Amino acid sequence: MSNNDYADIVDRVLAQIGKHVVLGLPLGLGKPNRLINAFYHRACRDSSIRLDIFTALSLNPPEPGSELEQRFLQPFVKRHFGEDYPRLAYADALASQQLPDNITVSEFYFQSGSMLGNADAQRHYVASNYTHVARDLADRGVNLILQLVAKRATDSGWQYSLSCNPDVTLDLAEELRHRPDKKCLILAQVHPDLPFMAGDALVGEDFFHQIVTDDPQQPLFALPRSPVTTQDYCVGMNASALVADGGTLQIGIGSLSDALVYSLIQRQQNNEAYRGYFNRALPGQALIDAIGGHDSFDSGLYGASEMFLDGFMHLYQAGILKREVFDDERLQSLANAGRIAEQSGIEGRGALLDAAFFLGSEDFYRWLRQLTEAEWPRFRMSSVGRINQLYGGNPTLEKLQRQKARFINTCMMVSLTGAATSDGLKDHQLVSGVGGQYNFVAMAHAMRDGRSILMLRSTRDSGGKLTSGIVWEYPHCTIPRHLRDIVVTEYGIADLRGATDEECIKALICISDSRFQQQLTSKAVEAGKLDANWTIPSAAAANSPASLEARLDALRLTGNLPLYPFGSDFTVLEQQLVAALQRLRRLKHSKLQALGALLRGGPDAPEALARMGLAEPRGLRQWIYARLLRWALASD
């Protein structure tokens, strides 16, 4: 499709809605970048146009932060995203804080950490639960939606699917139905590689005001997979034992989620070694016995998650994602009782997962495209309003479907009285956003056998300084303390639901790192929230990184703790370089350490230096880079 064709579309839309464009865009994958760029560039050229963009998770290939990162990233980005990936122009302008005065961008969820220190992005951030985004869009007067869709031929003609992003679009269409005074055009662009998804994502041609069928020439944005650390594995292992067979699972994205999924697969396929992990005393063992377990999955799990990601694919392939749900109370009751076989022809036709949007790797997209005719109806896409809450058309049915639900998310910090912070820093700089986390926590409390599980690294390295993820207090929270439930760190499990403040404080201190326990204890005693005579149990007082290694011995001996458990988009050499660059990044906090690294250097590494274009350094700068890189490669 030519630029002139996109310009014609812009002309026709402006003729219908005028020069104030309130543009709503899907979260993540479903953005038609070239079409969006046509509207953005028109507004850049014509200051009489007012363009307000409302969206979330604007994805562009990564930009290097230093010359060394540039040397690493350029070949990778070219290979992973293609030669001519159409970058989102508004996202680049926002990142550099160079948006024209007549254009604003408001997001309700950032790519993690991407907008720290960006005044434009921070000032225009919208704090909104995922389930309220459609309402907020309507309130802002959204008059244009642009979205990638999938289509396929049927005997009765073309059929369309909202595919990766029915999440807000379906809710917005319903919201606007109740506001006849609000007019909004919905333009779709068909992407030939976008998987055709079932469920409520299926819509008729009349759902759209215009369908652009020309190839958007935009490779599907595939997320590079992250490494999983020892700390991540221990968090994932602890959380995995809280998942009940015959239950429901919701998970998010990131290395903690990968660790959880991998641990569930070990529980299923390598059960003896998995059980070996739990031979040592673990805070929270009583809760595991009450609501989870160590056995492999017989009935299996059903997925009810706002995000459909690689992890669910791996759980399906491992024979874990197999519990069926049906959109009928009687059938669902029979299925929950293990009696669905009584209904002839029904077994094997139920849904295995319902989700609101998807995002993942190229392997994941390929798997979705290759689902058989029998499989694809079992992976359904729907609105976020249906997935993230129990206030749909039939709450009774939804509770039956979501029995033994485990809503598992990650957070950044937890206060000693159980409030969780997942989205921002002390100065209210937004790291990401609330997304659907509050929705799932609240839903867990609304279900008889549902539980909210927040995974947390007990420590993190920030600016070269080790800090605790469990803190006495924090200026704001994402999840209030009156909704506290289960918190999991690498050191164990804290069951906070219905606990007194003192019980909550004790439980969290017992799963914190021993280097911070005395400080936390003193704060709580000083505030009159903890008995001054209380002592930390001896097992918890030994919470250290060394203790984690001993706990993982059984699995490590089987070779089942790889750095990239589900494969990597980096070559083996690039994986080594990623680790080396991370070590070099930490040197910037200490000039003395940087000088020591430069003096020590390291053994020759011709392949790595060649990959970075430093095999034959030119000038002092490149010589320093090459020497520091050799030090970092040898410091594993």
XYZ file of C-alpha atoms in Angstrom:
636
model
C 0.000 0.000 0.000
C 1.462 3.371 -0.984
C 1.756 6.495 1.122
C -0.787 8.140 -1.190
C -3.311 5.414 -0.352
C -2.816 6.008 3.365
C -3.150 9.748 2.745
C -6.503 9.146 1.035
C -7.723 7.228 4.092
C -6.682 10.111 6.343
C -8.527 12.569 4.071
C -11.753 10.542 4.209
C -11.614 10.126 7.979
C -10.953 13.820 8.632
C -13.883 14.687 6.376
C -16.131 12.579 8.621
C -14.879 13.416 12.128
C -13.280 16.818 11.724
C -9.877 18.075 12.756
C -9.954 16.976 16.398
C -8.967 13.324 16.274
C -9.217 11.338 19.511
C -7.470 8.161 18.452
C -7.797 4.952 20.432
C -5.220 2.263 19.709
C -5.012 -1.347 20.937
C -2.584 -2.341 23.627
C 0.555 -3.999 22.258
C 0.475 -6.067 19.093
C -2.681 -4.875 17.330
C -1.483 -1.462 16.171
C -1.392 -0.881 12.366
C 1.809 1.149 12.468
C 1.882 2.556 8.937
C -1.744 3.686 9.135
C -1.135 5.258 12.543
C 1.966 6.990 11.216
C -0.092 8.476 8.357
C -2.373 10.229 10.861
C 0.568 11.282 13.014
C 2.562 12.751 10.132
C -0.524 14.590 8.809
C -0.971 16.232 12.225
C 2.746 17.098 12.269
C 2.366 18.900 8.939
C -0.961 20.572 9.732
C -1.032 22.281 13.137
C -4.758 22.966 12.762
C -5.333 19.254 13.419
C -5.584 18.258 17.067
C -4.462 14.635 17.584
C -4.945 13.001 20.983
C -3.713 9.401 21.137
C -4.920 7.068 23.892
C -3.282 3.657 24.118
C -0.955 1.369 26.101
C 2.215 -0.619 25.588
C 3.512 1.107 22.457
C 6.079 -1.336 21.096
C 9.105 -0.392 19.015
C 12.328 -2.353 18.481
C 14.813 -1.455 21.252
C 17.089 1.538 20.885
C 20.647 1.293 22.239
C 21.597 3.354 25.268
C 25.353 3.337 24.585
C 27.823 2.671 21.793
C 28.469 -0.862 23.069
C 24.747 -1.591 23.183
C 24.438 -0.231 19.656
C 27.136 -2.606 18.439
C 25.229 -5.488 19.999
C 21.684 -4.461 19.090
C 21.964 -3.410 15.449
C 22.593 -6.915 14.044
C 20.040 -8.456 16.437
C 17.284 -5.946 15.642
C 17.878 -6.405 11.922
C 17.587 -10.192 12.292
C 14.707 -10.269 14.789
C 12.471 -7.448 13.527
C 13.385 -7.371 9.858
C 15.036 -4.874 7.547
C 12.216 -2.319 7.434
C 10.102 -2.580 10.572
C 7.762 0.461 10.598
C 8.519 2.144 13.901
C 5.684 4.004 15.621
C 6.549 7.622 14.929
C 4.535 8.983 17.861
C 6.308 6.595 20.247
C 9.738 7.722 19.048
C 8.714 11.382 19.407
C 7.339 10.724 22.885
C 10.520 8.890 23.937
C 12.611 11.899 22.873
C 10.027 14.353 24.280
C 9.619 15.992 20.890
C 5.885 15.707 20.270
C 4.429 18.718 18.445
C 2.199 21.004 20.526
C -0.950 19.823 18.737
C -0.341 16.136 19.580
C -0.681 14.416 22.956
C -0.118 10.769 23.855
C -1.747 9.271 26.951
C -0.969 5.695 27.940
C -2.428 3.599 30.735
C 0.434 1.078 30.690
C 4.092 1.633 29.736
C 6.621 -0.876 28.535
C 8.369 -1.529 31.865
C 10.759 1.281 32.791
C 10.694 2.842 29.322
C 9.269 6.197 30.420
C 11.117 6.859 33.665
C 12.222 10.483 33.674
C 10.115 11.318 30.619
C 8.061 14.339 31.684
C 5.687 14.223 28.696
C 4.808 10.574 29.216
C 4.589 10.844 33.013
C 2.330 13.905 32.965
C -0.093 12.345 30.502
C -0.222 8.873 32.058
C -3.760 7.723 32.881
C -4.174 5.564 35.996
C -6.965 3.226 35.008
C -7.909 -0.356 35.746
C -7.898 -2.330 32.513
C -11.648 -2.935 32.839
C -12.300 0.827 32.959
C -10.305 1.792 29.876
C -13.275 1.575 27.476
C -15.279 3.864 29.750
C -12.390 6.322 29.970
C -11.967 6.299 26.196
C -15.632 7.117 25.728
C -15.418 9.886 28.326
C -12.492 11.393 26.430
C -14.562 11.472 23.250
C -12.733 8.816 21.239
C -13.829 9.143 17.625
C -11.428 6.836 15.810
C -10.125 3.314 16.424
C -7.391 1.766 14.270
C -6.680 -1.947 14.655
C -5.031 -4.909 12.976
C -7.386 -7.847 12.402
C -7.343 -11.313 10.842
C -9.694 -12.724 8.244
C -10.429 -16.056 6.640
C -12.661 -17.337 3.873
C -15.775 -19.352 4.702
C -18.546 -20.841 2.576
C -20.643 -17.759 3.306
C -17.871 -15.223 2.650
C -15.108 -13.526 4.622
C -15.049 -13.862 8.394
C -13.119 -11.453 10.626
C -11.391 -11.818 13.991
C -10.163 -9.104 16.364
C -7.436 -11.668 17.016
C -4.812 -10.307 19.421
C -6.898 -7.390 20.737
C -10.602 -7.855 21.379
C -9.797 -6.631 24.913
C -10.887 -2.983 24.871
C -12.417 -2.832 21.393
C -15.362 -5.057 22.315
C -15.930 -3.220 25.591
C -15.768 0.141 23.799
C -18.302 -0.947 21.168
C -20.650 -1.950 24.006
C -19.981 1.292 25.902
C -20.735 3.382 22.830
C -23.962 1.473 22.246
C -25.206 3.075 25.457
C -24.003 6.520 24.349
C -25.725 7.182 21.021
C -24.440 10.768 21.102
C -20.853 9.495 20.799
C -19.712 8.709 17.255
C -16.616 6.614 16.667
C -15.196 5.174 13.450
C -13.556 1.744 13.661
C -11.015 1.090 10.908
C -9.461 -2.345 10.540
C -6.407 -3.371 8.567
C -6.052 -7.053 7.747
C -2.697 -8.591 8.643
C -1.942 -11.769 6.665
C 0.095 -13.365 9.493
C -2.142 -12.473 12.429
C -3.626 -15.686 13.882
C -7.360 -16.056 13.359
C -8.779 -16.453 16.861
C -12.098 -17.802 18.087
C -14.557 -16.709 20.767
C -16.021 -13.230 21.065
C -13.172 -11.994 18.848
C -15.206 -13.177 15.839
C -17.066 -10.202 14.355
C -18.929 -9.459 11.168
C -17.854 -7.104 8.429
C -20.433 -4.592 9.667
C -18.524 -4.209 12.955
C -16.094 -1.939 11.084
C -16.659 1.301 9.230
C -13.814 0.498 6.864
C -11.578 -2.517 6.263
C -8.177 -2.002 4.660
C -7.117 -5.246 3.007
C -3.702 -4.171 1.709
C -0.737 -5.837 3.433
C 0.468 -3.550 6.252
C 4.055 -4.738 5.593
C 4.603 -4.965 9.325
C 6.135 -8.104 10.859
C 4.308 -9.184 13.999
C 6.159 -7.718 16.973
C 7.813 -10.662 18.703
C 9.075 -10.148 22.254
C 12.651 -11.348 22.853
C 12.698 -13.975 25.605
C 14.397 -13.102 28.904
C 16.843 -15.148 30.988
C 15.636 -16.733 34.247
C 17.873 -16.371 37.305
C 18.237 -18.537 40.421
C 16.177 -15.982 42.308
C 13.423 -16.174 39.664
C 13.403 -19.974 39.717
C 12.921 -20.103 43.481
C 10.023 -17.638 43.342
C 8.452 -19.675 40.529
C 8.928 -22.987 42.320
C 7.319 -21.671 45.507
C 4.331 -20.262 43.627
C 3.879 -23.400 41.521
C 3.038 -25.496 44.592
C 0.040 -23.257 45.318
C -1.660 -24.147 42.017
C -4.445 -26.687 42.527
C -5.107 -29.525 40.110
C -8.484 -29.053 38.468
C -8.194 -25.297 38.913
C -7.812 -22.072 36.968
C -4.683 -20.079 36.158
C -3.975 -16.447 35.308
C -0.406 -15.275 34.738
C 1.438 -12.255 33.393
C 4.627 -11.730 31.456
C 8.313 -11.692 32.392
C 11.005 -13.960 33.774
C 9.098 -14.660 37.011
C 6.174 -15.896 34.962
C 8.529 -18.030 32.838
C 9.963 -19.491 36.046
C 6.469 -20.310 37.299
C 5.453 -22.016 34.058
C 8.697 -23.978 33.911
C 8.187 -25.068 37.533
C 4.659 -26.274 36.774
C 6.075 -28.333 33.909
C 8.727 -29.812 36.217
C 5.949 -30.685 38.663
C 4.210 -32.529 35.823
C 7.120 -34.176 34.030
C 9.992 -34.381 36.548
C 8.031 -34.850 39.736
C 10.646 -36.621 41.861
C 13.227 -33.862 41.408
C 10.480 -31.267 41.815
C 9.561 -32.742 45.195
C 13.233 -32.681 46.176
C 13.101 -28.903 46.110
C 10.547 -28.959 48.939
C 12.476 -31.364 51.191
C 13.861 -28.422 53.141
C 11.543 -26.456 55.434
C 9.720 -23.710 53.551
C 7.636 -20.912 55.098
C 4.097 -21.489 53.850
C 4.167 -25.297 53.641
C 0.845 -25.459 55.521
C -0.775 -23.329 52.827
C 0.608 -25.581 50.092
C -0.996 -28.552 51.815
C -4.301 -26.676 52.132
C -4.766 -25.178 48.665
C -2.054 -26.587 46.350
C 0.224 -29.593 46.293
C 3.244 -31.300 44.785
C 1.482 -33.948 42.700
C 1.413 -33.869 38.921
C -1.753 -32.660 37.196
C -4.471 -35.224 36.537
C -7.498 -33.019 35.809
C -5.284 -30.188 34.577
C -5.828 -26.444 34.453
C -8.039 -23.972 32.591
C -6.606 -20.584 31.632
C -8.594 -17.409 32.352
C -6.088 -14.640 31.822
C -6.146 -11.140 30.393
C -2.919 -12.050 28.590
C -2.442 -15.122 26.416
C 1.303 -15.689 26.121
C 3.929 -18.334 25.403
C 3.532 -19.832 28.871
C 0.055 -21.161 28.120
C 1.340 -22.727 24.909
C 4.015 -24.563 26.905
C 1.471 -25.676 29.522
C -0.791 -27.034 26.785
C 2.061 -28.891 25.116
C 3.064 -30.341 28.509
C -0.418 -31.776 29.072
C -1.282 -29.373 31.910
C -3.664 -26.934 30.212
C -6.448 -29.442 29.624
C -9.372 -28.703 31.959
C -12.446 -27.987 29.863
C -15.038 -25.295 30.487
C -18.482 -24.970 28.909
C -20.824 -22.006 28.533
C -23.654 -23.835 30.257
C -24.143 -24.125 34.024
C -25.381 -27.716 33.922
C -22.551 -28.909 31.700
C -19.979 -27.003 33.740
C -21.262 -28.529 36.971
C -20.936 -31.984 35.415
C -17.401 -31.156 34.213
C -16.388 -29.931 37.679
C -17.698 -33.162 39.155
C -15.737 -35.244 36.622
C -18.934 -36.446 34.948
C -18.830 -34.677 31.584
C -18.393 -38.043 29.844
C -22.059 -38.656 30.640
C -22.923 -36.157 27.897
C -22.343 -37.839 24.560
C -20.198 -35.896 22.097
C -19.366 -33.080 24.520
C -16.063 -34.189 26.018
C -13.111 -32.756 24.133
C -15.051 -29.754 22.837
C -14.814 -27.420 25.812
C -12.651 -24.312 25.982
C -9.199 -24.575 27.543
C -8.411 -20.867 27.719
C -10.172 -17.518 27.587
C -8.065 -14.371 27.243
C -8.359 -10.720 26.269
C -5.132 -10.045 24.335
C -2.038 -11.923 23.269
C 1.604 -11.071 22.843
C 4.668 -13.275 22.668
C 7.397 -14.831 20.566
C 7.392 -15.728 16.872
C 7.229 -19.405 17.917
C 4.009 -18.590 19.782
C 2.432 -16.799 16.811
C 3.397 -19.690 14.546
C 1.803 -22.187 16.948
C -1.417 -20.170 17.028
C -1.549 -20.092 13.232
C -1.039 -23.862 13.102
C -3.792 -24.845 15.545
C -5.976 -27.528 13.978
C -9.646 -27.015 13.231
C -10.418 -29.036 16.359
C -7.990 -27.045 18.536
C -8.519 -23.428 17.590
C -12.070 -23.023 19.031
C -10.711 -24.126 22.410
C -8.497 -21.013 22.706
C -10.924 -18.123 22.846
C -10.417 -14.376 22.858
C -12.863 -12.010 24.501
C -13.255 -8.555 26.022
C -11.257 -7.578 29.078
C -14.544 -6.750 30.787
C -15.511 -10.407 30.577
C -12.130 -11.901 31.504
C -10.935 -9.627 34.313
C -14.039 -9.564 36.483
C -17.140 -11.491 37.529
C -19.660 -8.874 36.456
C -20.476 -10.317 33.047
C -23.748 -11.809 31.905
C -23.587 -14.860 34.184
C -21.426 -14.588 37.331
C -22.641 -17.980 38.561
C -21.336 -19.687 35.428
C -18.080 -17.727 35.537
C -17.417 -18.841 39.120
C -18.104 -22.457 38.141
C -15.668 -22.149 35.242
C -12.989 -20.468 37.343
C -12.990 -22.899 40.243
C -9.845 -22.993 42.415
C -8.593 -19.891 40.621
C -5.005 -18.816 41.167
C -4.471 -15.282 39.885
C -0.679 -14.949 39.851
C 0.955 -11.584 39.218
C 4.210 -9.805 40.050
C 4.889 -6.731 42.131
C 7.866 -4.511 42.922
C 7.453 -4.004 46.661
C 5.263 -5.094 49.544
C 4.888 -3.150 52.792
C 5.045 -5.063 56.061
C 1.303 -4.614 56.483
C 0.588 -6.153 53.079
C 0.085 -3.306 50.599
C 1.715 -3.987 47.225
C 3.317 -1.556 44.802
C 3.538 -2.827 41.240
C 3.610 0.193 38.973
C 5.613 3.157 40.257
C 8.484 4.607 42.299
C 8.510 6.756 45.443
C 8.357 10.001 43.465
C 5.312 8.685 41.538
C 7.307 8.065 38.393
C 5.386 5.313 36.593
C 7.329 2.183 35.709
C 4.444 0.414 33.983
C 0.808 0.643 35.152
C -1.857 -1.144 37.135
C -3.200 -3.014 34.087
C -5.501 -5.758 35.313
C -3.729 -6.554 38.579
C -6.269 -4.899 40.858
C -9.079 -6.613 38.938
C -7.654 -10.074 39.568
C -6.850 -9.422 43.223
C -10.396 -8.184 43.831
C -11.835 -11.141 41.910
C -9.883 -13.608 44.031
C -11.511 -12.161 47.143
C -14.944 -12.480 45.511
C -14.565 -16.237 44.947
C -14.952 -18.916 47.601
C -11.896 -20.903 46.489
C -9.964 -18.224 44.581
C -6.613 -16.809 45.713
C -4.471 -13.900 44.625
C -0.747 -14.631 44.550
C 1.777 -11.812 44.183
C 5.288 -12.913 43.237
C 8.090 -10.691 44.495
C 11.874 -10.751 44.413
C 12.879 -10.088 48.024
C 15.871 -7.999 46.892
C 16.858 -6.006 43.854
C 19.984 -4.217 42.714
C 19.208 -0.576 41.983
C 21.970 1.816 41.001
C 24.590 -0.577 42.329
C 22.855 -0.733 45.720
C 21.037 -3.776 47.099
C 17.577 -2.935 48.451
C 14.752 -4.955 49.958
C 11.530 -5.648 48.108
C 9.775 -5.906 51.452
C 9.641 -2.466 53.068
C 8.129 -0.863 56.152
C 6.144 1.715 54.169
C 5.823 3.270 50.729
C 4.183 6.534 49.585
C 1.574 4.802 47.379
C 0.308 1.355 46.513
C -1.295 -0.587 43.684
C -3.022 -3.131 45.922
C -4.245 -1.832 49.314
C -3.485 -3.751 52.467
C -7.142 -4.638 53.011
C -6.886 -6.817 49.873
C -3.726 -8.594 50.995
C -3.687 -12.296 50.223
C -0.625 -14.419 49.326
C 2.885 -13.065 48.763
C 5.639 -15.330 47.421
C 9.366 -14.569 47.390
C 12.352 -16.795 46.705
C 12.432 -17.594 50.441
C 8.887 -18.809 50.899
C 5.177 -18.058 51.075
C 3.285 -15.599 53.295
C -0.442 -16.199 53.754
C -1.812 -12.763 54.642
C -5.536 -13.151 54.050
C -7.486 -12.570 57.236
C -4.268 -12.111 59.227
C -3.762 -9.526 61.941
C -1.202 -6.813 61.227
C 1.271 -8.519 63.551
C 0.763 -11.900 61.874
C 1.220 -10.236 58.492
C 4.448 -8.546 59.600
C 5.903 -11.780 60.998
C 5.035 -13.733 57.844
C 6.647 -11.169 55.535
C 9.807 -10.852 57.643
C 10.156 -14.644 57.430
C 10.256 -14.514 53.609
C 12.526 -11.472 53.390
C 16.288 -11.542 52.904
C 18.173 -11.955 56.190
C 20.262 -8.866 55.429
C 17.164 -6.696 55.941
C 15.233 -8.605 58.595
C 16.554 -6.807 61.679
C 15.871 -3.404 60.155
C 12.308 -4.413 59.272
C 11.755 -5.908 62.716
C 12.945 -2.737 64.438
C 10.624 -0.557 62.368
C 7.621 -2.714 63.233
C 8.481 -2.808 66.961
C 9.030 0.949 67.018
C 5.586 1.489 65.478
C 3.958 -0.747 68.085
C 2.935 -3.300 65.496
C 5.197 -6.158 66.621
C 5.958 -7.700 70.005
C 9.433 -6.559 71.035
C 10.180 -10.062 72.391
C 9.505 -11.782 69.072
C 12.530 -13.429 67.449
C 12.975 -14.471 63.851
C 12.755 -18.276 63.495
C 16.156 -19.850 62.882
C 15.203 -21.254 59.464
C 14.048 -17.830 58.231
C 17.109 -16.110 59.735
C 19.226 -18.065 57.236
C 17.524 -16.535 54.180
C 20.456 -15.904 51.849
C 21.361 -16.426 48.189
C 23.539 -19.388 49.267
C 20.530 -21.116 50.814
C 18.680 -20.863 47.501
C 21.402 -22.756 45.666
C 21.144 -25.643 48.140
C 17.376 -25.774 47.679
C 17.733 -26.085 43.911
C 20.287 -28.926 44.030
C 17.829 -31.691 43.119
C 16.707 -29.939 39.958
C 20.164 -28.672 39.046
C 21.539 -32.227 39.114
C 19.000 -33.211 36.451
C 20.121 -30.340 34.216
C 16.703 -28.742 34.453
C 17.479 -25.131 35.276
C 18.598 -23.528 32.000
C 19.148 -19.787 31.757
C 16.614 -19.654 28.913
C 14.113 -22.403 29.795
C 12.009 -21.948 26.664
C 14.723 -21.111 24.189
C 16.334 -17.829 23.285
C 16.177 -15.394 20.412
C 19.893 -14.800 20.966
C 22.627 -17.080 19.711
C 24.819 -18.781 22.324
C 27.492 -16.149 21.708
C 24.939 -13.348 22.048
C 23.718 -14.802 25.348
C 27.265 -14.512 26.671
C 27.455 -10.949 25.397
C 24.147 -10.010 27.041
C 25.504 -11.148 30.418
C 28.793 -9.325 29.792
C 27.043 -6.066 28.886
C 24.954 -6.297 32.052
C 28.170 -6.594 34.108
C 29.634 -3.579 32.334
C 26.462 -1.572 32.991
C 26.951 -2.098 36.713
C 30.478 -0.644 36.482
C 29.110 2.818 35.740
C 28.233 3.175 39.436
C 31.911 2.940 40.469
C 34.787 4.584 38.610
C 37.247 2.668 40.784
C 35.749 -0.695 39.805
C 35.708 0.369 36.160
C 39.397 1.265 36.320
C 40.194 -2.073 37.965
C 38.314 -3.925 35.218
C 40.202 -2.016 32.559
C 43.558 -2.824 34.141
C 42.751 -6.533 34.531
C 41.238 -7.076 31.109
C 40.716 -10.725 30.212
C 41.721 -13.509 27.833
C 41.296 -13.045 24.132
C 37.745 -13.592 22.878
C 37.984 -13.296 19.076
C 34.426 -14.459 18.243
C 32.785 -12.154 20.770
C 34.920 -9.180 19.760
C 34.213 -9.829 16.090
C 30.442 -9.952 16.789
C 30.792 -6.525 18.439
C 32.942 -5.089 15.670
C 35.921 -4.778 18.019
C 38.221 -7.499 16.710
C 40.561 -4.806 15.428
C 40.022 -1.734 17.628
C 40.552 1.641 15.996
C 41.650 4.312 18.386
C 41.792 4.485 22.159
C 37.988 4.412 22.692
C 37.514 1.109 20.867
C 40.599 -0.358 22.565
C 39.061 0.453 25.983
C 35.734 -1.079 24.933
C 37.454 -4.249 23.747
C 39.464 -4.595 26.961
C 36.443 -3.999 29.210
C 34.416 -6.479 27.197
C 37.108 -9.139 27.592
C 37.040 -8.532 31.367
C 33.250 -8.853 31.476
C 33.249 -12.053 29.415
C 35.796 -13.612 31.781
C 33.924 -12.554 34.930
C 31.133 -15.097 34.706
